[in-house]
Amino acid sequence: METSLPPIDQLLIRRFKNARDRGLLAARRGDIVSSERFFAAARVPLQLDMFSLEGKLLYKCCVDQSEAYLDYRRGDFDRARKLTAEALELNVVLEEEYGYGILHLHAIELVRNFVRIYTRCMCFDRAIELAYQILCYLEGTLDILPIPGLWDYERVVRQPPELVAVMFAEVTGDVALILAGKKRQIDHGLFALTSANMQLQVNDNCHWHPPSYAWLLVKQAFVLNDIPTFLERASTFLAKGRADTPLLWYATVIDLVALCDELDFTNSELFRQEVCTDAATWKFLPQKFSCLLGVHPKTEAA
């Protein structure tokens, strides 16, 4: 994306990218003081007005998004939302006036960040509703997203299919994290908020990421308390392995353990213990899932 920029802009972006990246890494480690220092350094070229207008828009869009994560980590959710909204506004200008069509997925990623912020604020209904709206938009069953932007399904179609598939999988993972461990009644209420808009059907041949869509069908059966269908779908889903969606695989195991506990199956406690033992070796197991399975939690950024 930098190739159309003046050489001085490209030089500045490369020079100060390190400060932005180090600020983001520090925030993920929970080192707020260092992160603030790095982001202050990253904003120097903006304060000195060293960019062309196009370069300024592109660079500030990236810095705003990254610094919003710092605010998210330190619990300043109002400022996190503000910076995310500002980054989205800049993204719109870059798409519309400068021809950065490839940034449409970046716009969707910014909307996804609102899902994370709502989740951290424990506004689960808003988070899950927005997540499903993103999925519907990616599927083409929703024309626009409820946040100002350039929303048009044709823009989605023009993106690299493999990147759209990754986005669909990641947003589905957000849904799994929100719903995991909640009582079935709460799950049902949250799931029912907007899942009907996706018109879930047993057909994996017409979706961006079939494994994620298959998981949505598994979850649908679970929250509807359709136990035979859940067991059938979960068995099929789990048998295919973790592949590129380990988070969804883990979420399905958690639901299976919860069902065994709920129905008080014979040897359900033994099953839970075996899962817990195996889970200690699972890679990329979210901390929330570790706690639900009784695995010693690892320190990680949300």
PDB file of C-alpha atoms in Angstrom:
ATOM      1  CA  MET A   1       0.000   0.000   0.000  1.00  0.00           C
ATOM      2  CA  GLU A   2       2.977   2.337   0.468  1.00  0.00           C
ATOM      3  CA  THR A   3       4.187   2.171  -3.134  1.00  0.00           C
ATOM      4  CA  SER A   4       1.925   5.010  -4.355  1.00  0.00           C
ATOM      5  CA  LEU A   5       3.138   7.346  -1.604  1.00  0.00           C
ATOM      6  CA  PRO A   6       5.936   9.907  -2.004  1.00  0.00           C
ATOM      7  CA  PRO A   7       9.363   8.526  -1.041  1.00  0.00           C
ATOM      8  CA  ILE A   8       9.514  10.691   2.095  1.00  0.00           C
ATOM      9  CA  ASP A   9       6.212   9.203   3.307  1.00  0.00           C
ATOM     10  CA  GLN A  10       7.450   5.683   2.724  1.00  0.00           C
ATOM     11  CA  LEU A  11      10.656   6.483   4.612  1.00  0.00           C
ATOM     12  CA  LEU A  12       8.762   7.954   7.579  1.00  0.00           C
ATOM     13  CA  ILE A  13       6.350   5.024   7.783  1.00  0.00           C
ATOM     14  CA  ARG A  14       9.200   2.516   7.795  1.00  0.00           C
ATOM     15  CA  ARG A  15      11.181   4.565  10.319  1.00  0.00           C
ATOM     16  CA  PHE A  16       8.374   5.010  12.835  1.00  0.00           C
ATOM     17  CA  LYS A  17       6.654   1.662  12.297  1.00  0.00           C
ATOM     18  CA  ASN A  18       9.003   0.123  14.845  1.00  0.00           C
ATOM     19  CA  ALA A  19       7.777   2.483  17.582  1.00  0.00           C
ATOM     20  CA  ARG A  20       4.147   1.629  16.795  1.00  0.00           C
ATOM     21  CA  ASP A  21       4.854  -2.108  16.740  1.00  0.00           C
ATOM     22  CA  ARG A  22       6.772  -1.953  20.033  1.00  0.00           C
ATOM     23  CA  GLY A  23       3.940   0.035  21.601  1.00  0.00           C
ATOM     24  CA  LEU A  24       1.478  -2.640  20.559  1.00  0.00           C
ATOM     25  CA  LEU A  25       3.682  -5.461  21.879  1.00  0.00           C
ATOM     26  CA  ALA A  26       4.179  -3.670  25.199  1.00  0.00           C
ATOM     27  CA  ALA A  27       0.413  -3.225  25.547  1.00  0.00           C
ATOM     28  CA  ARG A  28      -0.083  -6.941  24.941  1.00  0.00           C
ATOM     29  CA  ARG A  29       2.412  -7.689  27.711  1.00  0.00           C
ATOM     30  CA  GLY A  30       0.566  -5.326  30.020  1.00  0.00           C
ATOM     31  CA  ASP A  31       3.514  -2.893  30.144  1.00  0.00           C
ATOM     32  CA  ILE A  32       1.356   0.221  29.890  1.00  0.00           C
ATOM     33  CA  VAL A  33       4.087   2.767  30.695  1.00  0.00           C
ATOM     34  CA  SER A  34       6.404   1.499  27.955  1.00  0.00           C
ATOM     35  CA  SER A  35       3.512   1.284  25.511  1.00  0.00           C
ATOM     36  CA  GLU A  36       2.578   4.917  26.156  1.00  0.00           C
ATOM     37  CA  ARG A  37       6.169   5.955  25.541  1.00  0.00           C
ATOM     38  CA  PHE A  38       6.396   4.077  22.253  1.00  0.00           C
ATOM     39  CA  PHE A  39       3.110   5.469  20.974  1.00  0.00           C
ATOM     40  CA  ALA A  40       4.202   8.997  21.885  1.00  0.00           C
ATOM     41  CA  ALA A  41       7.249   8.410  19.686  1.00  0.00           C
ATOM     42  CA  ALA A  42       5.074   6.969  16.916  1.00  0.00           C
ATOM     43  CA  ARG A  43       2.988  10.155  16.834  1.00  0.00           C
ATOM     44  CA  VAL A  44       5.969  12.484  16.394  1.00  0.00           C
ATOM     45  CA  PRO A  45       5.761  12.684  12.561  1.00  0.00           C
ATOM     46  CA  LEU A  46       2.043  13.457  12.821  1.00  0.00           C
ATOM     47  CA  GLN A  47       2.652  16.265  15.318  1.00  0.00           C
ATOM     48  CA  LEU A  48       5.398  17.733  13.119  1.00  0.00           C
ATOM     49  CA  ASP A  49       3.162  17.473  10.022  1.00  0.00           C
ATOM     50  CA  MET A  50       5.857  15.625   8.080  1.00  0.00           C
ATOM     51  CA  PHE A  51       3.560  13.610   5.767  1.00  0.00           C
ATOM     52  CA  SER A  52       1.685  14.345   2.589  1.00  0.00           C
ATOM     53  CA  LEU A  53      -2.089  14.313   3.155  1.00  0.00           C
ATOM     54  CA  GLU A  54      -2.437  10.760   1.829  1.00  0.00           C
ATOM     55  CA  GLY A  55       0.499   9.537   3.889  1.00  0.00           C
ATOM     56  CA  LYS A  56      -0.862  11.226   6.996  1.00  0.00           C
ATOM     57  CA  LEU A  57      -4.266   9.584   6.585  1.00  0.00           C
ATOM     58  CA  LEU A  58      -2.748   6.140   6.081  1.00  0.00           C
ATOM     59  CA  TYR A  59      -0.254   6.412   8.931  1.00  0.00           C
ATOM     60  CA  LYS A  60      -2.716   7.939  11.417  1.00  0.00           C
ATOM     61  CA  CYS A  61      -5.285   5.253  10.607  1.00  0.00           C
ATOM     62  CA  CYS A  62      -2.781   2.568  11.625  1.00  0.00           C
ATOM     63  CA  VAL A  63      -1.543   4.410  14.719  1.00  0.00           C
ATOM     64  CA  ASP A  64      -5.095   5.133  15.940  1.00  0.00           C
ATOM     65  CA  GLN A  65      -6.052   1.468  15.604  1.00  0.00           C
ATOM     66  CA  SER A  66      -2.941   0.288  17.464  1.00  0.00           C
ATOM     67  CA  GLU A  67      -3.194   2.874  20.236  1.00  0.00           C
ATOM     68  CA  ALA A  68      -6.867   1.991  20.717  1.00  0.00           C
ATOM     69  CA  TYR A  69      -5.630  -1.416  21.846  1.00  0.00           C
ATOM     70  CA  LEU A  70      -3.499   0.275  24.526  1.00  0.00           C
ATOM     71  CA  ASP A  71      -6.630   2.031  25.824  1.00  0.00           C
ATOM     72  CA  TYR A  72      -8.522  -1.246  25.672  1.00  0.00           C
ATOM     73  CA  ARG A  73      -5.846  -2.948  27.768  1.00  0.00           C
ATOM     74  CA  ARG A  74      -5.850  -0.254  30.435  1.00  0.00           C
ATOM     75  CA  GLY A  75      -9.643  -0.159  30.604  1.00  0.00           C
ATOM     76  CA  ASP A  76     -10.221   3.239  28.983  1.00  0.00           C
ATOM     77  CA  PHE A  77     -12.992   1.915  26.754  1.00  0.00           C
ATOM     78  CA  ASP A  78     -14.402   5.326  25.829  1.00  0.00           C
ATOM     79  CA  ARG A  79     -11.086   6.396  24.326  1.00  0.00           C
ATOM     80  CA  ALA A  80     -10.639   2.979  22.708  1.00  0.00           C
ATOM     81  CA  ARG A  81     -13.994   3.420  20.972  1.00  0.00           C
ATOM     82  CA  LYS A  82     -13.111   6.997  20.003  1.00  0.00           C
ATOM     83  CA  LEU A  83      -9.794   6.066  18.410  1.00  0.00           C
ATOM     84  CA  THR A  84     -11.347   3.060  16.654  1.00  0.00           C
ATOM     85  CA  ALA A  85     -14.103   5.262  15.237  1.00  0.00           C
ATOM     86  CA  GLU A  86     -11.530   7.830  14.066  1.00  0.00           C
ATOM     87  CA  ALA A  87      -9.476   5.096  12.388  1.00  0.00           C
ATOM     88  CA  LEU A  88     -12.632   3.883  10.637  1.00  0.00           C
ATOM     89  CA  GLU A  89     -13.381   7.419   9.382  1.00  0.00           C
ATOM     90  CA  LEU A  90      -9.866   7.671   7.955  1.00  0.00           C
ATOM     91  CA  ASN A  91     -10.270   4.221   6.391  1.00  0.00           C
ATOM     92  CA  VAL A  92     -13.403   5.473   4.595  1.00  0.00           C
ATOM     93  CA  VAL A  93     -11.511   8.434   3.127  1.00  0.00           C
ATOM     94  CA  LEU A  94      -8.663   6.199   1.986  1.00  0.00           C
ATOM     95  CA  GLU A  95     -11.092   3.784   0.326  1.00  0.00           C
ATOM     96  CA  GLU A  96     -13.293   6.411  -1.290  1.00  0.00           C
ATOM     97  CA  GLU A  97     -10.878   9.174  -2.266  1.00  0.00           C
ATOM     98  CA  TYR A  98      -7.561   7.400  -2.690  1.00  0.00           C
ATOM     99  CA  GLY A  99      -8.629   4.052  -4.103  1.00  0.00           C
ATOM    100  CA  TYR A 100      -7.468   1.847  -1.240  1.00  0.00           C
ATOM    101  CA  GLY A 101     -10.078  -0.822  -1.924  1.00  0.00           C
ATOM    102  CA  ILE A 102      -7.932  -3.464  -0.213  1.00  0.00           C
ATOM    103  CA  LEU A 103      -8.559  -1.618   3.055  1.00  0.00           C
ATOM    104  CA  HIS A 104     -12.179  -2.748   3.140  1.00  0.00           C
ATOM    105  CA  LEU A 105     -11.218  -5.779   5.212  1.00  0.00           C
ATOM    106  CA  HIS A 106      -9.318  -3.428   7.491  1.00  0.00           C
ATOM    107  CA  ALA A 107     -12.572  -1.501   7.980  1.00  0.00           C
ATOM    108  CA  ILE A 108     -14.305  -4.743   8.960  1.00  0.00           C
ATOM    109  CA  GLU A 109     -11.441  -5.516  11.355  1.00  0.00           C
ATOM    110  CA  LEU A 110     -12.018  -2.132  12.996  1.00  0.00           C
ATOM    111  CA  VAL A 111     -15.708  -2.981  13.444  1.00  0.00           C
ATOM    112  CA  ARG A 112     -14.599  -6.304  14.914  1.00  0.00           C
ATOM    113  CA  ASN A 113     -12.570  -4.332  17.461  1.00  0.00           C
ATOM    114  CA  PHE A 114     -15.851  -2.806  18.667  1.00  0.00           C
ATOM    115  CA  VAL A 115     -17.012  -6.370  19.352  1.00  0.00           C
ATOM    116  CA  ARG A 116     -13.979  -6.900  21.567  1.00  0.00           C
ATOM    117  CA  ILE A 117     -14.514  -3.613  23.395  1.00  0.00           C
ATOM    118  CA  TYR A 118     -18.192  -4.410  24.061  1.00  0.00           C
ATOM    119  CA  THR A 119     -17.163  -7.853  25.305  1.00  0.00           C
ATOM    120  CA  ARG A 120     -14.602  -6.434  27.727  1.00  0.00           C
ATOM    121  CA  CYS A 121     -17.268  -3.978  28.958  1.00  0.00           C
ATOM    122  CA  MET A 122     -19.503  -7.036  29.525  1.00  0.00           C
ATOM    123  CA  CYS A 123     -22.033  -5.671  27.035  1.00  0.00           C
ATOM    124  CA  PHE A 124     -22.455  -9.189  25.679  1.00  0.00           C
ATOM    125  CA  ASP A 125     -25.721  -8.529  23.865  1.00  0.00           C
ATOM    126  CA  ARG A 126     -24.204  -5.661  21.856  1.00  0.00           C
ATOM    127  CA  ALA A 127     -21.024  -7.639  21.218  1.00  0.00           C
ATOM    128  CA  ILE A 128     -22.779 -10.762  19.967  1.00  0.00           C
ATOM    129  CA  GLU A 129     -25.242  -8.798  17.865  1.00  0.00           C
ATOM    130  CA  LEU A 130     -22.470  -6.857  16.140  1.00  0.00           C
ATOM    131  CA  ALA A 131     -20.432 -10.022  15.601  1.00  0.00           C
ATOM    132  CA  TYR A 132     -23.361 -11.704  13.883  1.00  0.00           C
ATOM    133  CA  GLN A 133     -23.969  -8.597  11.792  1.00  0.00           C
ATOM    134  CA  ILE A 134     -20.370  -8.827  10.577  1.00  0.00           C
ATOM    135  CA  LEU A 135     -20.867 -12.494   9.693  1.00  0.00           C
ATOM    136  CA  CYS A 136     -24.100 -11.688   7.866  1.00  0.00           C
ATOM    137  CA  TYR A 137     -22.393  -8.873   5.991  1.00  0.00           C
ATOM    138  CA  LEU A 138     -19.563 -11.179   4.943  1.00  0.00           C
ATOM    139  CA  GLU A 139     -22.128 -13.761   3.823  1.00  0.00           C
ATOM    140  CA  GLY A 140     -24.050 -11.168   1.828  1.00  0.00           C
ATOM    141  CA  THR A 141     -27.286 -11.491   3.833  1.00  0.00           C
ATOM    142  CA  LEU A 142     -26.880  -8.016   5.365  1.00  0.00           C
ATOM    143  CA  ASP A 143     -26.359  -4.998   3.119  1.00  0.00           C
ATOM    144  CA  ILE A 144     -24.682  -2.654   5.586  1.00  0.00           C
ATOM    145  CA  LEU A 145     -23.134  -2.654   9.052  1.00  0.00           C
ATOM    146  CA  PRO A 146     -24.640  -0.444  11.802  1.00  0.00           C
ATOM    147  CA  ILE A 147     -21.521   1.736  12.005  1.00  0.00           C
ATOM    148  CA  PRO A 148     -20.729   4.572   9.550  1.00  0.00           C
ATOM    149  CA  GLY A 149     -18.631   3.306   6.658  1.00  0.00           C
ATOM    150  CA  LEU A 150     -18.601   2.290   2.995  1.00  0.00           C
ATOM    151  CA  TRP A 151     -20.631  -0.898   3.234  1.00  0.00           C
ATOM    152  CA  ASP A 152     -21.413  -2.769   0.056  1.00  0.00           C
ATOM    153  CA  TYR A 153     -21.166  -6.532  -0.482  1.00  0.00           C
ATOM    154  CA  GLU A 154     -19.454  -5.944  -3.817  1.00  0.00           C
ATOM    155  CA  ARG A 155     -16.534  -4.552  -1.843  1.00  0.00           C
ATOM    156  CA  VAL A 156     -16.349  -7.850   0.059  1.00  0.00           C
ATOM    157  CA  VAL A 157     -16.400  -9.875  -3.148  1.00  0.00           C
ATOM    158  CA  ARG A 158     -13.462  -7.875  -4.485  1.00  0.00           C
ATOM    159  CA  GLN A 159     -11.264  -8.889  -1.521  1.00  0.00           C
ATOM    160  CA  PRO A 160      -8.935 -11.921  -1.707  1.00  0.00           C
ATOM    161  CA  PRO A 161     -11.184 -14.910  -0.839  1.00  0.00           C
ATOM    162  CA  GLU A 162      -8.639 -16.430   1.520  1.00  0.00           C
ATOM    163  CA  LEU A 163      -8.564 -13.213   3.565  1.00  0.00           C
ATOM    164  CA  VAL A 164     -12.352 -13.019   3.747  1.00  0.00           C
ATOM    165  CA  ALA A 165     -12.365 -16.633   4.933  1.00  0.00           C
ATOM    166  CA  VAL A 166      -9.867 -15.781   7.682  1.00  0.00           C
ATOM    167  CA  MET A 167     -12.012 -12.843   8.774  1.00  0.00           C
ATOM    168  CA  PHE A 168     -15.133 -15.012   8.918  1.00  0.00           C
ATOM    169  CA  ALA A 169     -13.282 -17.590  11.029  1.00  0.00           C
ATOM    170  CA  GLU A 170     -11.895 -14.960  13.402  1.00  0.00           C
ATOM    171  CA  VAL A 171     -15.277 -13.324  13.998  1.00  0.00           C
ATOM    172  CA  THR A 172     -16.829 -16.752  14.582  1.00  0.00           C
ATOM    173  CA  GLY A 173     -14.075 -17.304  17.124  1.00  0.00           C
ATOM    174  CA  ASP A 174     -15.139 -14.080  18.854  1.00  0.00           C
ATOM    175  CA  VAL A 175     -18.669 -15.485  19.091  1.00  0.00           C
ATOM    176  CA  ALA A 176     -17.327 -18.728  20.577  1.00  0.00           C
ATOM    177  CA  LEU A 177     -15.354 -16.849  23.217  1.00  0.00           C
ATOM    178  CA  ILE A 178     -18.368 -14.744  24.212  1.00  0.00           C
ATOM    179  CA  LEU A 179     -20.720 -17.719  24.533  1.00  0.00           C
ATOM    180  CA  ALA A 180     -18.323 -20.203  26.148  1.00  0.00           C
ATOM    181  CA  GLY A 181     -19.177 -21.202  29.677  1.00  0.00           C
ATOM    182  CA  LYS A 182     -22.425 -19.299  29.923  1.00  0.00           C
ATOM    183  CA  LYS A 183     -25.587 -21.008  31.097  1.00  0.00           C
ATOM    184  CA  ARG A 184     -27.661 -22.453  28.297  1.00  0.00           C
ATOM    185  CA  GLN A 185     -30.494 -19.972  28.896  1.00  0.00           C
ATOM    186  CA  ILE A 186     -28.089 -17.039  28.506  1.00  0.00           C
ATOM    187  CA  ASP A 187     -26.465 -18.707  25.494  1.00  0.00           C
ATOM    188  CA  HIS A 188     -29.891 -19.155  23.948  1.00  0.00           C
ATOM    189  CA  GLY A 189     -30.823 -15.533  24.498  1.00  0.00           C
ATOM    190  CA  LEU A 190     -27.588 -14.195  23.050  1.00  0.00           C
ATOM    191  CA  PHE A 191     -27.550 -16.660  20.162  1.00  0.00           C
ATOM    192  CA  ALA A 192     -31.171 -15.860  19.313  1.00  0.00           C
ATOM    193  CA  LEU A 193     -30.469 -12.129  19.126  1.00  0.00           C
ATOM    194  CA  THR A 194     -29.342 -12.238  15.531  1.00  0.00           C
ATOM    195  CA  SER A 195     -28.420 -15.781  14.455  1.00  0.00           C
ATOM    196  CA  ALA A 196     -31.773 -16.102  12.701  1.00  0.00           C
ATOM    197  CA  ASN A 197     -30.601 -13.419  10.283  1.00  0.00           C
ATOM    198  CA  MET A 198     -27.946 -15.807   8.995  1.00  0.00           C
ATOM    199  CA  GLN A 199     -30.631 -18.311   7.991  1.00  0.00           C
ATOM    200  CA  LEU A 200     -28.422 -21.186   9.152  1.00  0.00           C
ATOM    201  CA  GLN A 201     -28.807 -24.173   6.872  1.00  0.00           C
ATOM    202  CA  VAL A 202     -27.007 -27.503   6.678  1.00  0.00           C
ATOM    203  CA  ASN A 203     -25.029 -26.683   3.567  1.00  0.00           C
ATOM    204  CA  ASP A 204     -21.266 -26.160   3.653  1.00  0.00           C
ATOM    205  CA  ASN A 205     -20.737 -25.554  -0.043  1.00  0.00           C
ATOM    206  CA  CYS A 206     -21.593 -21.861  -0.292  1.00  0.00           C
ATOM    207  CA  HIS A 207     -19.781 -20.148   2.558  1.00  0.00           C
ATOM    208  CA  TRP A 208     -16.507 -18.303   2.980  1.00  0.00           C
ATOM    209  CA  HIS A 209     -15.304 -20.648   5.706  1.00  0.00           C
ATOM    210  CA  PRO A 210     -17.277 -23.918   5.920  1.00  0.00           C
ATOM    211  CA  PRO A 211     -15.700 -25.128   9.227  1.00  0.00           C
ATOM    212  CA  SER A 212     -16.797 -21.944  10.988  1.00  0.00           C
ATOM    213  CA  TYR A 213     -20.266 -22.210   9.538  1.00  0.00           C
ATOM    214  CA  ALA A 214     -20.388 -25.853  10.650  1.00  0.00           C
ATOM    215  CA  TRP A 215     -19.519 -24.758  14.179  1.00  0.00           C
ATOM    216  CA  LEU A 216     -22.391 -22.262  14.149  1.00  0.00           C
ATOM    217  CA  LEU A 217     -24.716 -25.176  13.367  1.00  0.00           C
ATOM    218  CA  VAL A 218     -23.197 -27.200  16.220  1.00  0.00           C
ATOM    219  CA  LYS A 219     -23.710 -24.275  18.601  1.00  0.00           C
ATOM    220  CA  GLN A 220     -27.247 -23.750  17.358  1.00  0.00           C
ATOM    221  CA  ALA A 221     -28.184 -27.318  18.307  1.00  0.00           C
ATOM    222  CA  PHE A 222     -26.538 -26.903  21.719  1.00  0.00           C
ATOM    223  CA  VAL A 223     -28.342 -23.701  22.701  1.00  0.00           C
ATOM    224  CA  LEU A 224     -31.658 -25.059  21.420  1.00  0.00           C
ATOM    225  CA  ASN A 225     -31.141 -28.109  23.661  1.00  0.00           C
ATOM    226  CA  ASP A 226     -31.487 -30.398  20.652  1.00  0.00           C
ATOM    227  CA  ILE A 227     -29.205 -32.991  22.200  1.00  0.00           C
ATOM    228  CA  PRO A 228     -29.324 -35.692  19.480  1.00  0.00           C
ATOM    229  CA  THR A 229     -28.536 -33.146  16.760  1.00  0.00           C
ATOM    230  CA  PHE A 230     -25.831 -31.533  18.881  1.00  0.00           C
ATOM    231  CA  LEU A 231     -24.124 -34.857  19.543  1.00  0.00           C
ATOM    232  CA  GLU A 232     -24.295 -35.814  15.872  1.00  0.00           C
ATOM    233  CA  ARG A 233     -22.943 -32.476  14.648  1.00  0.00           C
ATOM    234  CA  ALA A 234     -20.338 -32.209  17.407  1.00  0.00           C
ATOM    235  CA  SER A 235     -19.087 -35.719  16.656  1.00  0.00           C
ATOM    236  CA  THR A 236     -18.647 -34.878  12.984  1.00  0.00           C
ATOM    237  CA  PHE A 237     -17.043 -31.526  13.743  1.00  0.00           C
ATOM    238  CA  LEU A 238     -14.588 -32.897  16.302  1.00  0.00           C
ATOM    239  CA  ALA A 239     -13.667 -35.861  14.106  1.00  0.00           C
ATOM    240  CA  LYS A 240     -12.350 -33.483  11.451  1.00  0.00           C
ATOM    241  CA  GLY A 241      -9.711 -32.212  13.885  1.00  0.00           C
ATOM    242  CA  ARG A 242      -8.598 -28.767  14.926  1.00  0.00           C
ATOM    243  CA  ALA A 243      -7.154 -27.763  11.533  1.00  0.00           C
ATOM    244  CA  ASP A 244      -7.147 -23.963  11.226  1.00  0.00           C
ATOM    245  CA  THR A 245      -9.931 -23.432  13.775  1.00  0.00           C
ATOM    246  CA  PRO A 246      -8.619 -24.811  17.076  1.00  0.00           C
ATOM    247  CA  LEU A 247     -10.602 -22.271  19.082  1.00  0.00           C
ATOM    248  CA  LEU A 248     -13.909 -23.565  17.686  1.00  0.00           C
ATOM    249  CA  TRP A 249     -12.817 -27.156  18.298  1.00  0.00           C
ATOM    250  CA  TYR A 250     -12.014 -26.325  21.924  1.00  0.00           C
ATOM    251  CA  ALA A 251     -15.346 -24.503  22.318  1.00  0.00           C
ATOM    252  CA  THR A 252     -17.171 -27.620  21.121  1.00  0.00           C
ATOM    253  CA  VAL A 253     -15.329 -29.785  23.650  1.00  0.00           C
ATOM    254  CA  ILE A 254     -16.326 -27.347  26.400  1.00  0.00           C
ATOM    255  CA  ASP A 255     -19.986 -27.613  25.379  1.00  0.00           C
ATOM    256  CA  LEU A 256     -19.704 -31.405  25.333  1.00  0.00           C
ATOM    257  CA  VAL A 257     -18.234 -31.428  28.847  1.00  0.00           C
ATOM    258  CA  ALA A 258     -20.957 -29.049  30.025  1.00  0.00           C
ATOM    259  CA  LEU A 259     -23.636 -31.324  28.577  1.00  0.00           C
ATOM    260  CA  CYS A 260     -22.173 -34.367  30.324  1.00  0.00           C
ATOM    261  CA  ASP A 261     -22.154 -32.481  33.624  1.00  0.00           C
ATOM    262  CA  GLU A 262     -25.667 -31.181  33.089  1.00  0.00           C
ATOM    263  CA  LEU A 263     -27.135 -34.604  32.328  1.00  0.00           C
ATOM    264  CA  ASP A 264     -24.993 -36.295  34.964  1.00  0.00           C
ATOM    265  CA  PHE A 265     -23.825 -39.006  32.585  1.00  0.00           C
ATOM    266  CA  THR A 266     -22.095 -42.023  34.051  1.00  0.00           C
ATOM    267  CA  ASN A 267     -18.356 -41.325  34.286  1.00  0.00           C
ATOM    268  CA  SER A 268     -18.882 -37.672  33.343  1.00  0.00           C
ATOM    269  CA  GLU A 269     -16.357 -36.622  36.000  1.00  0.00           C
ATOM    270  CA  LEU A 270     -13.813 -39.064  34.583  1.00  0.00           C
ATOM    271  CA  PHE A 271     -14.434 -37.638  31.112  1.00  0.00           C
ATOM    272  CA  ARG A 272     -13.881 -34.106  32.424  1.00  0.00           C
ATOM    273  CA  GLN A 273     -10.618 -35.148  34.083  1.00  0.00           C
ATOM    274  CA  GLU A 274      -9.358 -36.768  30.883  1.00  0.00           C
ATOM    275  CA  VAL A 275     -10.232 -33.664  28.890  1.00  0.00           C
ATOM    276  CA  CYS A 276      -8.472 -31.491  31.472  1.00  0.00           C
ATOM    277  CA  THR A 277      -5.339 -33.633  31.220  1.00  0.00           C
ATOM    278  CA  ASP A 278      -5.336 -33.485  27.431  1.00  0.00           C
ATOM    279  CA  ALA A 279      -6.144 -29.759  27.396  1.00  0.00           C
ATOM    280  CA  ALA A 280      -2.935 -28.999  29.284  1.00  0.00           C
ATOM    281  CA  THR A 281      -1.065 -29.893  26.062  1.00  0.00           C
ATOM    282  CA  TRP A 282      -3.344 -28.023  23.637  1.00  0.00           C
ATOM    283  CA  LYS A 283      -1.766 -25.149  21.751  1.00  0.00           C
ATOM    284  CA  PHE A 284      -3.410 -21.721  21.561  1.00  0.00           C
ATOM    285  CA  LEU A 285      -5.949 -22.560  24.269  1.00  0.00           C
ATOM    286  CA  PRO A 286      -7.494 -19.233  25.412  1.00  0.00           C
ATOM    287  CA  GLN A 287      -7.187 -18.442  29.095  1.00  0.00           C
ATOM    288  CA  LYS A 288     -10.971 -18.392  29.451  1.00  0.00           C
ATOM    289  CA  PHE A 289     -11.157 -21.929  28.052  1.00  0.00           C
ATOM    290  CA  SER A 290      -8.343 -23.078  30.354  1.00  0.00           C
ATOM    291  CA  CYS A 291     -10.318 -21.886  33.353  1.00  0.00           C
ATOM    292  CA  LEU A 292     -13.523 -23.544  32.168  1.00  0.00           C
ATOM    293  CA  LEU A 293     -11.709 -26.853  31.749  1.00  0.00           C
ATOM    294  CA  GLY A 294      -9.814 -26.563  35.026  1.00  0.00           C
ATOM    295  CA  VAL A 295      -6.438 -26.204  33.347  1.00  0.00           C
ATOM    296  CA  HIS A 296      -3.880 -24.009  35.111  1.00  0.00           C
ATOM    297  CA  PRO A 297      -4.324 -20.646  33.344  1.00  0.00           C
ATOM    298  CA  LYS A 298      -1.528 -19.085  31.335  1.00  0.00           C
ATOM    299  CA  THR A 299      -0.872 -15.372  31.162  1.00  0.00           C
ATOM    300  CA  GLU A 300      -2.011 -13.944  27.846  1.00  0.00           C
ATOM    301  CA  ALA A 301      -3.455 -10.809  26.332  1.00  0.00           C
ATOM    302  CA  ALA A 302      -7.122 -10.751  25.461  1.00  0.00           C
TER     303      ALA A 302
END
